[in-house]
Amino acid sequence: MNSEIVYLNGQFLPADQARISVFDRGFLFADSVYEVIPYYQGIGFRLQQHLDRLAYSLRAVRIQAEADWVGILDELVQRNGGGNLSVYLQISRGSAGYRTHTYDDSMQPTLFACTSPIRDIYEDGAEQVKGYNVIVTADLRWRRCDIKSTGLLPNILVLQQAREAGADEALLVRDGLLSEGTSSNLFLVRQGVIYTPKRSSEILGGTTRELILELAAEAGIPYQEVDLQPEELDHADEVWVSSSTRGVMPVLSIDGVPVADGLKGPLWQRMFALFTRFQHRLMTGEA
Ligand code: PLP
């Protein structure tokens, strides 16, 4: 039994009373897009950036769904007690009432959102942040990774492979280039410069990736958006991965080999401090 309140097609109701059709295209075909948005103390973190990306994904897959997302998500968070919650929002193309590959615009999209508790990662000091161990493996995903589609089977299988190897995340390689993690963007530091794979259809335009680059620019830390080859990981001073619910995470080892001295690097410490300050400004209404 789950008594959490979820949002489904205009209604707020307990999760165990929410019903969708077995013919929903999200269920049958992963014909759906999603977002994950952290709320800290009831305030959405980079909410507008997430909603902009949602609009981008919807446009890219040609699902038409308009709603007052800010109002819906804020209310959902309040109904679930406010505080620190991760909001999951999914929109599928809806259902034709039977299984068919083709679709038309008469279908009503299915709008769904739920929450789950999260830690406020910025309350912890840098010492509490656990470093990541990662593996490097082939990127088996489709070629529109810029769309936040719920078709996550390749991501799930590779993450499981990482977990079974005792690692926390997998870095993906396609056509000789690093793309990103299974649910995170990738950064590499060398001689004080931050490098990250450039935006393309091979990666998701992460909201945290964007924030890292904004904070770097504000602080005068040089960065470059480039093509990165896996061999460059061997010579990195630091490697980071980023995502909304985990922020910026230091990678301490890759395929069992320590990154530099295997400790959290100085530029990561600085970026973590910039994140923490940004978070504080957000909470006090200054950002
Ligand atoms: N890349 C992928 C494949 C992801 O699934 C995610 C987040 O889930 C990210 C990157 C990071 O995006 P964001 O920082 O917006 O959470």
mmCIF file of C-alpha atoms and ligand atoms in Angstrom:
data_model
loop_
_atom_site.group_PDB
_atom_site.id
_atom_site.type_symbol
_atom_site.label_atom_id
_atom_site.label_comp_id
_atom_site.label_asym_id
_atom_site.label_seq_id
_atom_site.Cartn_x
_atom_site.Cartn_y
_atom_site.Cartn_z
ATOM 1 C CA MET A 1 0.000 0.000 0.000
ATOM 2 C CA ASN A 2 1.262 3.410 -0.898
ATOM 3 C CA SER A 3 -0.704 6.297 0.579
ATOM 4 C CA GLU A 4 1.478 8.909 -1.074
ATOM 5 C CA ILE A 5 -0.525 11.453 -3.053
ATOM 6 C CA VAL A 6 0.140 11.368 -6.776
ATOM 7 C CA TYR A 7 -1.101 13.566 -9.609
ATOM 8 C CA LEU A 8 -2.871 11.865 -12.510
ATOM 9 C CA ASN A 9 -4.714 13.664 -15.311
ATOM 10 C CA GLY A 10 -6.014 16.597 -13.309
ATOM 11 C CA GLN A 11 -6.546 14.803 -9.981
ATOM 12 C CA PHE A 12 -4.553 14.470 -6.775
ATOM 13 C CA LEU A 13 -5.202 11.051 -5.258
ATOM 14 C CA PRO A 14 -3.554 8.296 -3.186
ATOM 15 C CA ALA A 15 -1.113 6.262 -5.312
ATOM 16 C CA ASP A 16 -3.027 3.035 -4.755
ATOM 17 C CA GLN A 17 -6.173 4.604 -6.237
ATOM 18 C CA ALA A 18 -4.492 5.931 -9.389
ATOM 19 C CA ARG A 19 -5.360 3.962 -12.539
ATOM 20 C CA ILE A 20 -4.114 4.109 -16.123
ATOM 21 C CA SER A 21 -5.070 2.013 -19.130
ATOM 22 C CA VAL A 22 -3.097 -1.159 -19.961
ATOM 23 C CA PHE A 23 -3.055 0.292 -23.487
ATOM 24 C CA ASP A 24 -1.258 3.426 -22.389
ATOM 25 C CA ARG A 25 1.559 3.985 -24.854
ATOM 26 C CA GLY A 26 3.950 4.831 -22.050
ATOM 27 C CA PHE A 27 3.475 1.287 -20.737
ATOM 28 C CA LEU A 28 3.450 -0.469 -24.131
ATOM 29 C CA PHE A 29 6.106 1.466 -26.053
ATOM 30 C CA ALA A 30 7.862 3.857 -23.639
ATOM 31 C CA ASP A 31 6.122 6.482 -25.810
ATOM 32 C CA SER A 32 6.604 9.053 -23.073
ATOM 33 C CA VAL A 33 8.986 11.629 -21.672
ATOM 34 C CA TYR A 34 9.831 12.547 -18.100
ATOM 35 C CA GLU A 35 11.581 14.870 -15.682
ATOM 36 C CA VAL A 36 13.015 14.478 -12.194
ATOM 37 C CA ILE A 37 13.055 17.695 -10.180
ATOM 38 C CA PRO A 38 14.435 18.067 -6.662
ATOM 39 C CA TYR A 39 12.496 20.214 -4.202
ATOM 40 C CA TYR A 40 14.350 21.431 -1.116
ATOM 41 C CA GLN A 41 12.263 22.842 1.739
ATOM 42 C CA GLY A 42 9.338 22.865 -0.691
ATOM 43 C CA ILE A 43 11.184 24.944 -3.327
ATOM 44 C CA GLY A 44 11.866 23.536 -6.810
ATOM 45 C CA PHE A 45 15.576 23.466 -7.688
ATOM 46 C CA ARG A 46 16.061 24.900 -11.197
ATOM 47 C CA LEU A 47 12.358 24.260 -11.782
ATOM 48 C CA GLN A 48 12.101 26.492 -14.854
ATOM 49 C CA GLN A 49 15.127 24.824 -16.481
ATOM 50 C CA HIS A 50 13.508 21.418 -15.956
ATOM 51 C CA LEU A 51 10.206 22.657 -17.416
ATOM 52 C CA ASP A 52 12.030 24.138 -20.416
ATOM 53 C CA ARG A 53 13.666 20.757 -21.039
ATOM 54 C CA LEU A 54 10.287 19.037 -20.637
ATOM 55 C CA ALA A 55 8.850 21.347 -23.313
ATOM 56 C CA TYR A 56 11.848 20.494 -25.531
ATOM 57 C CA SER A 57 11.308 16.717 -25.076
ATOM 58 C CA LEU A 58 7.561 17.038 -25.727
ATOM 59 C CA ARG A 59 8.169 19.029 -28.894
ATOM 60 C CA ALA A 60 10.810 16.558 -30.074
ATOM 61 C CA VAL A 61 8.442 13.579 -29.792
ATOM 62 C CA ARG A 62 5.408 15.617 -30.881
ATOM 63 C CA ILE A 63 3.269 15.110 -27.786
ATOM 64 C CA GLN A 64 0.998 18.064 -27.122
ATOM 65 C CA ALA A 65 0.425 18.531 -23.417
ATOM 66 C CA GLU A 66 -0.151 21.880 -21.815
ATOM 67 C CA ALA A 67 -0.636 22.302 -18.099
ATOM 68 C CA ASP A 68 0.208 24.649 -15.251
ATOM 69 C CA TRP A 69 3.173 22.505 -14.262
ATOM 70 C CA VAL A 70 4.449 24.912 -11.621
ATOM 71 C CA GLY A 71 1.042 24.982 -9.924
ATOM 72 C CA ILE A 72 0.588 21.201 -10.162
ATOM 73 C CA LEU A 73 4.047 20.285 -8.895
ATOM 74 C CA ASP A 74 4.057 22.860 -6.095
ATOM 75 C CA GLU A 75 0.674 21.560 -4.916
ATOM 76 C CA LEU A 76 1.808 17.928 -5.174
ATOM 77 C CA VAL A 77 4.842 18.708 -3.047
ATOM 78 C CA GLN A 78 2.687 20.488 -0.443
ATOM 79 C CA ARG A 79 0.197 17.595 -0.372
ATOM 80 C CA ASN A 80 3.096 15.246 0.336
ATOM 81 C CA GLY A 81 4.295 17.299 3.274
ATOM 82 C CA GLY A 82 6.672 19.727 1.556
ATOM 83 C CA GLY A 83 10.302 19.518 2.650
ATOM 84 C CA ASN A 84 12.900 17.664 0.591
ATOM 85 C CA LEU A 85 11.299 15.645 -2.176
ATOM 86 C CA SER A 86 12.200 14.489 -5.623
ATOM 87 C CA VAL A 87 9.341 14.997 -8.076
ATOM 88 C CA TYR A 88 8.952 12.559 -10.954
ATOM 89 C CA LEU A 89 6.847 13.845 -13.835
ATOM 90 C CA GLN A 90 5.904 11.674 -16.809
ATOM 91 C CA ILE A 91 3.807 12.441 -19.854
ATOM 92 C CA SER A 92 2.857 9.676 -22.245
ATOM 93 C CA ARG A 93 1.092 9.999 -25.563
ATOM 94 C CA GLY A 94 -1.976 8.325 -24.022
ATOM 95 C CA SER A 95 -3.982 5.363 -25.220
ATOM 96 C CA ALA A 96 -5.928 4.431 -28.366
ATOM 97 C CA GLY A 97 -7.849 1.776 -26.391
ATOM 98 C CA TYR A 98 -5.933 -1.006 -28.157
ATOM 99 C CA ARG A 99 -2.303 -1.693 -29.129
ATOM 100 C CA THR A 100 -1.225 0.059 -32.284
ATOM 101 C CA HIS A 101 2.116 1.499 -33.326
ATOM 102 C CA THR A 102 0.583 4.465 -35.095
ATOM 103 C CA TYR A 103 -0.887 7.451 -33.315
ATOM 104 C CA ASP A 104 -2.855 10.548 -34.066
ATOM 105 C CA ASP A 105 -3.366 13.834 -32.331
ATOM 106 C CA SER A 106 -6.798 12.890 -30.980
ATOM 107 C CA MET A 107 -5.154 10.894 -28.156
ATOM 108 C CA GLN A 108 -5.257 12.469 -24.708
ATOM 109 C CA PRO A 109 -1.778 12.448 -23.145
ATOM 110 C CA THR A 110 -1.444 10.823 -19.722
ATOM 111 C CA LEU A 111 -0.036 13.285 -17.181
ATOM 112 C CA PHE A 112 1.450 11.696 -14.094
ATOM 113 C CA ALA A 113 3.580 12.963 -11.205
ATOM 114 C CA CYS A 114 4.713 11.477 -7.904
ATOM 115 C CA THR A 115 7.259 12.316 -5.218
ATOM 116 C CA SER A 116 9.841 10.494 -3.152
ATOM 117 C CA PRO A 117 11.879 11.693 -0.172
ATOM 118 C CA ILE A 118 15.455 12.856 -0.797
ATOM 119 C CA ARG A 119 18.282 14.228 1.303
ATOM 120 C CA ASP A 120 19.229 17.845 0.910
ATOM 121 C CA ILE A 121 22.675 17.098 -0.498
ATOM 122 C CA TYR A 122 23.792 20.648 0.151
ATOM 123 C CA GLU A 123 23.203 20.371 3.915
ATOM 124 C CA ASP A 124 26.066 17.891 4.056
ATOM 125 C CA GLY A 125 29.609 19.167 4.055
ATOM 126 C CA ALA A 126 32.036 18.128 1.310
ATOM 127 C CA GLU A 127 33.476 15.477 3.697
ATOM 128 C CA GLN A 128 30.136 13.632 3.802
ATOM 129 C CA VAL A 129 29.943 13.312 0.011
ATOM 130 C CA LYS A 130 30.757 9.782 -1.000
ATOM 131 C CA GLY A 131 33.102 9.585 -3.972
ATOM 132 C CA TYR A 132 31.985 7.492 -6.925
ATOM 133 C CA ASN A 133 33.580 4.422 -8.434
ATOM 134 C CA VAL A 134 32.647 4.018 -12.085
ATOM 135 C CA ILE A 135 33.165 1.662 -14.979
ATOM 136 C CA VAL A 136 33.531 2.570 -18.651
ATOM 137 C CA THR A 137 31.379 0.679 -21.131
ATOM 138 C CA ALA A 138 29.658 0.886 -24.513
ATOM 139 C CA ASP A 139 26.791 3.330 -25.007
ATOM 140 C CA LEU A 140 23.968 1.108 -26.305
ATOM 141 C CA ARG A 141 21.288 3.807 -26.335
ATOM 142 C CA TRP A 142 19.393 5.280 -29.281
ATOM 143 C CA ARG A 143 20.729 8.383 -31.003
ATOM 144 C CA ARG A 144 18.370 10.944 -29.489
ATOM 145 C CA CYS A 145 19.750 11.013 -25.976
ATOM 146 C CA ASP A 146 18.908 14.746 -25.866
ATOM 147 C CA ILE A 147 15.260 13.692 -25.420
ATOM 148 C CA LYS A 148 14.424 12.651 -21.866
ATOM 149 C CA SER A 149 12.507 9.553 -22.916
ATOM 150 C CA THR A 150 11.326 6.880 -20.483
ATOM 151 C CA GLY A 151 12.887 4.253 -22.785
ATOM 152 C CA LEU A 152 15.671 3.586 -20.284
ATOM 153 C CA LEU A 153 16.366 -0.121 -20.797
ATOM 154 C CA PRO A 154 19.986 0.356 -21.999
ATOM 155 C CA ASN A 155 20.654 2.739 -19.085
ATOM 156 C CA ILE A 156 19.178 0.245 -16.620
ATOM 157 C CA LEU A 157 21.122 -2.748 -17.938
ATOM 158 C CA VAL A 158 24.414 -0.878 -17.915
ATOM 159 C CA LEU A 159 23.842 0.586 -14.458
ATOM 160 C CA GLN A 160 23.115 -2.929 -13.204
ATOM 161 C CA GLN A 161 26.377 -4.103 -14.796
ATOM 162 C CA ALA A 162 28.153 -1.303 -12.918
ATOM 163 C CA ARG A 163 26.467 -2.215 -9.630
ATOM 164 C CA GLU A 164 27.395 -5.879 -10.040
ATOM 165 C CA ALA A 165 31.011 -4.776 -10.586
ATOM 166 C CA GLY A 166 30.814 -2.866 -7.269
ATOM 167 C CA ALA A 167 30.622 0.532 -9.014
ATOM 168 C CA ASP A 168 28.131 3.407 -8.681
ATOM 169 C CA GLU A 169 27.802 4.584 -12.273
ATOM 170 C CA ALA A 170 28.930 3.707 -15.795
ATOM 171 C CA LEU A 171 30.539 6.163 -18.209
ATOM 172 C CA LEU A 172 29.417 5.506 -21.763
ATOM 173 C CA VAL A 173 31.474 5.441 -24.964
ATOM 174 C CA ARG A 174 30.134 5.639 -28.502
ATOM 175 C CA ASP A 175 32.148 5.937 -31.730
ATOM 176 C CA GLY A 176 35.342 6.388 -29.713
ATOM 177 C CA LEU A 177 33.973 9.286 -27.649
ATOM 178 C CA LEU A 178 32.753 9.587 -24.077
ATOM 179 C CA SER A 179 29.137 10.686 -23.896
ATOM 180 C CA GLU A 180 27.879 10.741 -20.292
ATOM 181 C CA GLY A 181 26.825 8.455 -17.435
ATOM 182 C CA THR A 182 23.659 6.334 -17.370
ATOM 183 C CA SER A 183 21.905 9.107 -15.427
ATOM 184 C CA SER A 184 24.523 11.830 -15.151
ATOM 185 C CA ASN A 185 26.717 14.158 -17.187
ATOM 186 C CA LEU A 186 30.487 13.870 -17.238
ATOM 187 C CA PHE A 187 33.263 16.357 -16.438
ATOM 188 C CA LEU A 188 37.001 15.986 -16.501
ATOM 189 C CA VAL A 189 39.528 18.403 -14.996
ATOM 190 C CA ARG A 190 43.048 18.876 -16.274
ATOM 191 C CA GLN A 191 45.450 21.617 -15.211
ATOM 192 C CA GLY A 192 42.693 23.756 -13.762
ATOM 193 C CA VAL A 193 40.416 23.560 -16.821
ATOM 194 C CA ILE A 194 37.024 21.797 -16.786
ATOM 195 C CA TYR A 195 36.213 19.740 -19.891
ATOM 196 C CA THR A 196 32.798 18.268 -20.655
ATOM 197 C CA PRO A 197 31.313 16.603 -23.752
ATOM 198 C CA LYS A 198 29.632 19.226 -25.900
ATOM 199 C CA ARG A 199 25.846 19.346 -26.264
ATOM 200 C CA SER A 200 24.579 17.068 -29.027
ATOM 201 C CA SER A 201 21.938 14.409 -29.580
ATOM 202 C CA GLU A 202 24.402 11.964 -27.921
ATOM 203 C CA ILE A 203 23.861 13.420 -24.443
ATOM 204 C CA LEU A 204 21.087 14.789 -22.279
ATOM 205 C CA GLY A 205 21.429 18.519 -21.699
ATOM 206 C CA GLY A 206 21.633 18.179 -17.918
ATOM 207 C CA THR A 207 20.293 21.023 -15.789
ATOM 208 C CA THR A 208 23.127 20.404 -13.321
ATOM 209 C CA ARG A 209 25.654 20.383 -16.178
ATOM 210 C CA GLU A 210 24.326 23.818 -17.168
ATOM 211 C CA LEU A 211 24.570 25.057 -13.580
ATOM 212 C CA ILE A 212 28.166 23.824 -13.249
ATOM 213 C CA LEU A 213 29.120 25.773 -16.367
ATOM 214 C CA GLU A 214 27.259 28.875 -15.135
ATOM 215 C CA LEU A 215 28.949 28.698 -11.732
ATOM 216 C CA ALA A 216 32.348 28.112 -13.353
ATOM 217 C CA ALA A 217 31.852 31.158 -15.599
ATOM 218 C CA GLU A 218 30.822 33.329 -12.615
ATOM 219 C CA ALA A 219 33.838 32.184 -10.604
ATOM 220 C CA GLY A 220 36.256 32.635 -13.519
ATOM 221 C CA ILE A 221 37.077 28.910 -13.751
ATOM 222 C CA PRO A 222 37.890 28.071 -17.378
ATOM 223 C CA TYR A 223 35.848 25.366 -19.098
ATOM 224 C CA GLN A 224 35.547 23.857 -22.539
ATOM 225 C CA GLU A 225 32.757 21.850 -24.173
ATOM 226 C CA VAL A 226 34.613 19.368 -26.366
ATOM 227 C CA ASP A 227 34.816 15.830 -27.728
ATOM 228 C CA LEU A 228 36.444 13.613 -25.102
ATOM 229 C CA GLN A 229 38.154 10.320 -25.755
ATOM 230 C CA PRO A 230 38.139 7.619 -23.083
ATOM 231 C CA GLU A 231 41.981 7.677 -22.932
ATOM 232 C CA GLU A 232 41.767 11.231 -21.606
ATOM 233 C CA LEU A 233 40.333 9.822 -18.394
ATOM 234 C CA ASP A 234 43.751 8.245 -17.716
ATOM 235 C CA HIS A 235 45.407 11.679 -17.579
ATOM 236 C CA ALA A 236 42.663 13.552 -15.742
ATOM 237 C CA ASP A 237 43.421 15.341 -12.480
ATOM 238 C CA GLU A 238 39.752 15.016 -11.531
ATOM 239 C CA VAL A 239 36.599 13.434 -12.933
ATOM 240 C CA TRP A 240 33.068 14.404 -11.857
ATOM 241 C CA VAL A 241 29.558 13.323 -12.715
ATOM 242 C CA SER A 242 26.476 15.474 -12.170
ATOM 243 C CA SER A 243 22.733 15.111 -11.832
ATOM 244 C CA SER A 244 19.874 16.981 -10.172
ATOM 245 C CA THR A 245 19.400 14.713 -7.178
ATOM 246 C CA ARG A 246 23.123 14.094 -6.623
ATOM 247 C CA GLY A 247 24.589 17.473 -7.566
ATOM 248 C CA VAL A 248 28.245 17.336 -8.520
ATOM 249 C CA MET A 249 29.933 14.081 -7.495
ATOM 250 C CA PRO A 250 33.660 13.346 -7.472
ATOM 251 C CA VAL A 251 34.725 10.138 -9.244
ATOM 252 C CA LEU A 252 37.512 8.466 -7.274
ATOM 253 C CA SER A 253 38.174 5.413 -9.417
ATOM 254 C CA ILE A 254 37.525 4.226 -12.954
ATOM 255 C CA ASP A 255 37.509 0.498 -13.715
ATOM 256 C CA GLY A 256 39.252 0.003 -10.365
ATOM 257 C CA VAL A 257 42.082 2.458 -11.114
ATOM 258 C CA PRO A 258 42.249 5.595 -8.909
ATOM 259 C CA VAL A 259 41.706 8.964 -10.608
ATOM 260 C CA ALA A 260 44.982 10.854 -9.873
ATOM 261 C CA ASP A 261 45.570 10.307 -6.116
ATOM 262 C CA GLY A 262 42.099 8.783 -5.655
ATOM 263 C CA LEU A 263 40.893 11.645 -3.431
ATOM 264 C CA LYS A 264 38.257 14.332 -3.936
ATOM 265 C CA GLY A 265 40.050 16.994 -5.943
ATOM 266 C CA PRO A 266 40.512 20.696 -5.095
ATOM 267 C CA LEU A 267 38.439 21.953 -8.027
ATOM 268 C CA TRP A 268 35.615 19.610 -7.054
ATOM 269 C CA GLN A 269 35.809 21.032 -3.493
ATOM 270 C CA ARG A 270 35.509 24.509 -4.976
ATOM 271 C CA MET A 271 32.597 23.577 -7.245
ATOM 272 C CA PHE A 272 30.819 21.884 -4.336
ATOM 273 C CA ALA A 273 31.217 25.094 -2.305
ATOM 274 C CA LEU A 274 29.813 27.135 -5.226
ATOM 275 C CA PHE A 275 26.845 24.762 -5.409
ATOM 276 C CA THR A 276 26.238 25.035 -1.683
ATOM 277 C CA ARG A 277 26.302 28.841 -1.902
ATOM 278 C CA PHE A 278 23.940 28.793 -4.879
ATOM 279 C CA GLN A 279 21.575 26.519 -2.954
ATOM 280 C CA HIS A 280 21.665 28.878 0.022
ATOM 281 C CA ARG A 281 20.867 31.848 -2.249
ATOM 282 C CA LEU A 282 17.953 29.878 -3.710
ATOM 283 C CA MET A 283 16.561 29.084 -0.275
ATOM 284 C CA THR A 284 16.819 32.679 0.897
ATOM 285 C CA GLY A 285 15.220 33.946 -2.320
ATOM 286 C CA GLU A 286 18.416 35.595 -3.611
ATOM 287 C CA ALA A 287 18.874 33.363 -6.683
HETATM 288 N N1 PLP B 1 22.274 12.312 -18.427
HETATM 289 C C1 PLP B 1 21.309 11.390 -18.297
HETATM 290 C C2 PLP B 1 21.276 10.233 -19.256
HETATM 291 C C3 PLP B 1 20.346 11.500 -17.272
HETATM 292 O O1 PLP B 1 19.375 10.585 -17.159
HETATM 293 C C4 PLP B 1 20.439 12.597 -16.370
HETATM 294 C C5 PLP B 1 19.459 12.759 -15.285
HETATM 295 O O2 PLP B 1 18.652 11.922 -15.030
HETATM 296 C C6 PLP B 1 21.466 13.526 -16.535
HETATM 297 C C7 PLP B 1 22.359 13.362 -17.580
HETATM 298 C C8 PLP B 1 21.590 14.701 -15.611
HETATM 299 O O3 PLP B 1 20.568 15.658 -15.840
HETATM 300 P P1 PLP B 1 20.105 16.648 -14.693
HETATM 301 O O4 PLP B 1 21.336 17.358 -14.226
HETATM 302 O O5 PLP B 1 19.141 17.564 -15.345
HETATM 303 O O6 PLP B 1 19.497 15.810 -13.621
#
